[in-house]
GROMACS .gro file of C-alpha atoms in nm:
model
  183
    1MET     CA    1   4.606   1.444  -1.698
    2ARG     CA    2   4.649   1.822  -1.800
    3LYS     CA    3   4.424   1.915  -1.550
    4ARG     CA    4   4.538   1.736  -1.350
    5ARG     CA    5   4.903   1.849  -1.332
    6LYS     CA    6   4.762   2.203  -1.348
    7ASN     CA    7   4.607   2.149  -1.034
    8VAL     CA    8   4.926   2.005  -0.851
    9ALA     CA    9   5.155   2.268  -1.016
   10VAL     CA   10   4.944   2.531  -0.838
   11MET     CA   11   4.913   2.313  -0.475
   12PHE     CA   12   5.316   2.297  -0.474
   13LEU     CA   13   5.326   2.648  -0.595
   14SER     CA   14   5.049   2.821  -0.294
   15PHE     CA   15   5.313   2.641  -0.036
   16VAL     CA   16   5.562   2.746  -0.160
   17LEU     CA   17   5.376   3.074  -0.166
   18THR     CA   18   5.245   3.029   0.225
   19GLY     CA   19   5.627   2.930   0.315
   20VAL     CA   20   5.791   3.218   0.192
   21ALA     CA   21   5.474   3.435   0.348
   22LEU     CA   22   5.667   3.271   0.693
   23MET     CA   23   5.919   3.225   0.633
   24GLY     CA   24   5.947   3.655   0.591
   25CYS     CA   25   5.634   3.675   0.916
   26GLY     CA   26   5.909   3.575   1.143
   27GLU     CA   27   6.127   3.832   1.093
   28SER     CA   28   5.854   4.050   1.193
   29GLN     CA   29   5.738   4.117   1.563
   30GLN     CA   30   5.376   4.270   1.427
   31PRO     CA   31   5.100   4.056   1.303
   32ARG     CA   32   5.093   4.177   0.956
   33GLN     CA   33   4.757   4.163   0.774
   34ASP     CA   34   4.688   4.086   0.387
   35THR     CA   35   4.610   4.366   0.239
   36GLN     CA   36   4.433   4.358  -0.087
   37GLN     CA   37   4.798   4.484  -0.281
   38ASP     CA   38   4.920   4.154  -0.126
   39ILE     CA   39   4.597   3.926  -0.269
   40SER     CA   40   4.668   4.075  -0.598
   41THR     CA   41   5.050   4.024  -0.668
   42SER     CA   42   4.966   3.679  -0.476
   43ILE     CA   43   4.733   3.529  -0.733
   44SER     CA   44   4.943   3.754  -1.080
   45GLU     CA   45   5.214   3.556  -0.925
   46GLU     CA   46   4.989   3.209  -0.938
   47THR     CA   47   4.840   3.287  -1.299
   48GLU     CA   48   5.260   3.346  -1.442
   49GLN     CA   49   5.313   3.020  -1.237
   50ASP     CA   50   5.055   2.862  -1.440
   51SER     CA   51   5.133   3.043  -1.822
   52VAL     CA   52   5.540   2.860  -1.742
   53ALA     CA   53   5.357   2.521  -1.649
   54GLU     CA   54   5.135   2.575  -1.940
   55LYS     CA   55   5.400   2.590  -2.172
   56VAL     CA   56   5.641   2.343  -1.986
   57GLU     CA   57   5.363   2.120  -2.048
   58THR     CA   58   5.300   2.217  -2.491
   59ASP     CA   59   5.669   2.226  -2.501
   60GLU     CA   60   5.672   1.885  -2.333
   61THR     CA   61   5.364   1.764  -2.597
   62GLU     CA   62   5.570   1.912  -2.851
   63LYS     CA   63   5.895   1.683  -2.818
   64THR     CA   64   5.682   1.335  -2.823
   65THR     CA   65   5.542   1.443  -3.139
   66GLN     CA   66   5.867   1.356  -3.327
   67THR     CA   67   5.933   1.471  -3.668
   68TRP     CA   68   6.206   1.239  -3.752
   69GLU     CA   69   6.483   1.485  -3.794
   70GLY     CA   70   6.812   1.522  -3.556
   71TYR     CA   71   6.941   1.209  -3.522
   72GLU     CA   72   7.269   1.048  -3.473
   73ASP     CA   73   7.222   0.787  -3.563
   74ASN     CA   74   7.010   0.430  -3.596
   75PHE     CA   75   7.027   0.368  -3.217
   76ALA     CA   76   6.946   0.767  -3.134
   77VAL     CA   77   6.635   0.677  -3.248
   78ASP     CA   78   6.312   0.655  -2.975
   79ARG     CA   79   6.058   0.371  -2.979
   80LYS     CA   80   5.838   0.585  -3.123
   81ALA     CA   81   5.911   0.765  -3.363
   82ALA     CA   82   6.085   0.453  -3.489
   83LYS     CA   83   5.759   0.332  -3.476
   84GLU     CA   84   5.542   0.603  -3.607
   85PHE     CA   85   5.799   0.573  -3.954
   86ALA     CA   86   5.762   0.252  -3.937
   87GLU     CA   87   5.315   0.330  -3.974
   88LYS     CA   88   5.362   0.535  -4.215
   89VAL     CA   89   5.543   0.335  -4.454
   90LYS     CA   90   5.334   0.046  -4.389
   91ASP     CA   91   4.976   0.281  -4.478
   92VAL     CA   92   5.143   0.418  -4.779
   93THR     CA   93   5.302   0.048  -4.869
   94ALA     CA   94   4.908  -0.060  -4.839
   95GLN     CA   95   4.802   0.184  -5.029
   96LYS     CA   96   5.019   0.099  -5.332
   97ASP     CA   97   5.147   0.469  -5.303
   98LEU     CA   98   5.480   0.477  -5.439
   99GLU     CA   99   5.486   0.885  -5.468
  100ALA     CA  100   5.441   0.871  -5.045
  101LEU     CA  101   5.671   0.617  -5.033
  102ALA     CA  102   5.954   0.828  -5.267
  103GLU     CA  103   5.911   1.128  -5.041
  104LEU     CA  104   5.978   0.893  -4.722
  105THR     CA  105   6.356   0.728  -4.874
  106SER     CA  106   6.700   0.875  -4.916
  107PHE     CA  107   6.796   0.855  -5.333
  108PRO     CA  108   6.991   0.696  -5.408
  109VAL     CA  109   6.803   0.363  -5.265
  110TYR     CA  110   6.876  -0.030  -5.307
  111VAL     CA  111   6.601  -0.203  -5.449
  112GLY     CA  112   6.627  -0.595  -5.498
  113LEU     CA  113   6.400  -0.629  -5.790
  114PRO     CA  114   6.538  -0.850  -6.037
  115ASP     CA  115   6.775  -0.641  -6.283
  116VAL     CA  116   6.790  -0.318  -6.031
  117ASP     CA  117   7.004  -0.294  -5.797
  118VAL     CA  118   7.088   0.049  -5.671
  119VAL     CA  119   6.805   0.341  -5.821
  120GLU     CA  120   6.992   0.697  -5.751
  121THR     CA  121   6.701   1.010  -5.835
  122LYS     CA  122   6.330   1.028  -5.685
  123GLU     CA  123   6.262   0.995  -6.122
  124ASP     CA  124   6.432   0.663  -6.149
  125PHE     CA  125   6.216   0.550  -5.873
  126LEU     CA  126   5.848   0.632  -5.948
  127ASN     CA  127   5.950   0.509  -6.311
  128LEU     CA  128   5.998   0.136  -6.171
  129GLY     CA  129   5.603   0.142  -6.147
  130ALA     CA  130   5.408   0.065  -5.827
  131GLY     CA  131   5.307  -0.300  -5.969
  132ALA     CA  132   5.720  -0.316  -5.970
  133VAL     CA  133   5.780  -0.178  -5.629
  134PHE     CA  134   5.487  -0.314  -5.476
  135THR     CA  135   5.525  -0.660  -5.499
  136ASP     CA  136   5.190  -0.900  -5.288
  137GLU     CA  137   5.489  -1.077  -5.140
  138LEU     CA  138   5.612  -0.706  -4.979
  139LEU     CA  139   5.230  -0.624  -4.959
  140LYS     CA  140   5.252  -0.930  -4.651
  141SER     CA  141   5.530  -0.902  -4.556
  142ILE     CA  142   5.493  -0.514  -4.496
  143GLU     CA  143   5.107  -0.567  -4.411
  144MET     CA  144   5.186  -0.824  -4.108
  145ALA     CA  145   5.444  -0.686  -3.960
  146ASP     CA  146   5.518  -0.595  -3.604
  147ILE     CA  147   5.633  -0.234  -3.560
  148GLU     CA  148   5.581  -0.286  -3.106
  149ASN     CA  149   5.916  -0.356  -3.082
  150PHE     CA  150   6.194  -0.233  -3.268
  151GLN     CA  151   6.564  -0.288  -3.212
  152PRO     CA  152   6.829  -0.121  -3.389
  153SER     CA  153   7.060  -0.230  -3.568
  154MET     CA  154   7.400  -0.074  -3.791
  155ALA     CA  155   7.113  -0.090  -4.097
  156GLY     CA  156   6.825   0.101  -3.972
  157PHE     CA  157   6.440  -0.105  -3.861
  158SER     CA  158   6.341  -0.418  -4.056
  159ILE     CA  159   5.960  -0.379  -4.090
  160SER     CA  160   5.891  -0.716  -4.247
  161ASP     CA  161   5.739  -0.995  -4.084
  162GLY     CA  162   6.062  -1.237  -4.049
  163SER     CA  163   6.030  -1.278  -4.476
  164THR     CA  164   6.285  -1.147  -4.697
  165ALA     CA  165   6.048  -0.872  -4.833
  166ASN     CA  166   6.109  -0.595  -4.613
  167ILE     CA  167   6.151  -0.221  -4.587
  168ILE     CA  168   6.474  -0.116  -4.442
  169PHE     CA  169   6.432   0.222  -4.296
  170GLY     CA  170   6.682   0.435  -4.086
  171VAL     CA  171   6.870   0.836  -3.995
  172VAL     CA  172   7.007   0.890  -4.282
  173ASP     CA  173   7.170   1.241  -4.290
  174GLY     CA  174   7.001   1.310  -3.916
  175VAL     CA  175   6.628   1.264  -4.029
  176LEU     CA  176   6.451   0.864  -4.053
  177ALA     CA  177   6.429   0.712  -4.430
  178VAL     CA  178   6.364   0.445  -4.635
  179ASN     CA  179   6.742   0.344  -4.734
  180GLY     CA  180   6.655  -0.004  -4.911
  181ILE     CA  181   6.329  -0.231  -5.027
  182ASN     CA  182   6.449  -0.568  -5.027
  183TYR     CA  183   6.211  -0.888  -5.249
   0.00000   0.00000   0.00000
């Protein structure tokens, strides 16, 4: 794909340079022969243009690997970024990795466990223990969740199989973060 884009860019630039050269020839009454210097300049310009095309392509690639940052609200999150974040949440949940889930979480966070409501800090969250947070119902719901076609809401995005057990994430201070766990 990259090679094809490069070839298309080179062809386009060649046509542009040919057009410029022909326009220049039309002004002169004498036929013009390409000199070694003209050819070198042309090759140099094409090399520079290839470099610019590669930089643009690299910049576009970097944009597609979203770091889940810089969002105004949940409606500004593109589907790919929402899916990537949900995949990460699904992975850490499947591994019952409470520390990794805490890293993806914004505190204070709602945790709907009995005798727990809002967990103020990461330390308090970790003190709940993986056994309490990763219930069988939550694990099943997250595992079976369809994350292909998220629809944003004011509350964020729900990772769930449709049951009441789910993990909610959304934009918190410009970044995607878990902001609720329901059982």
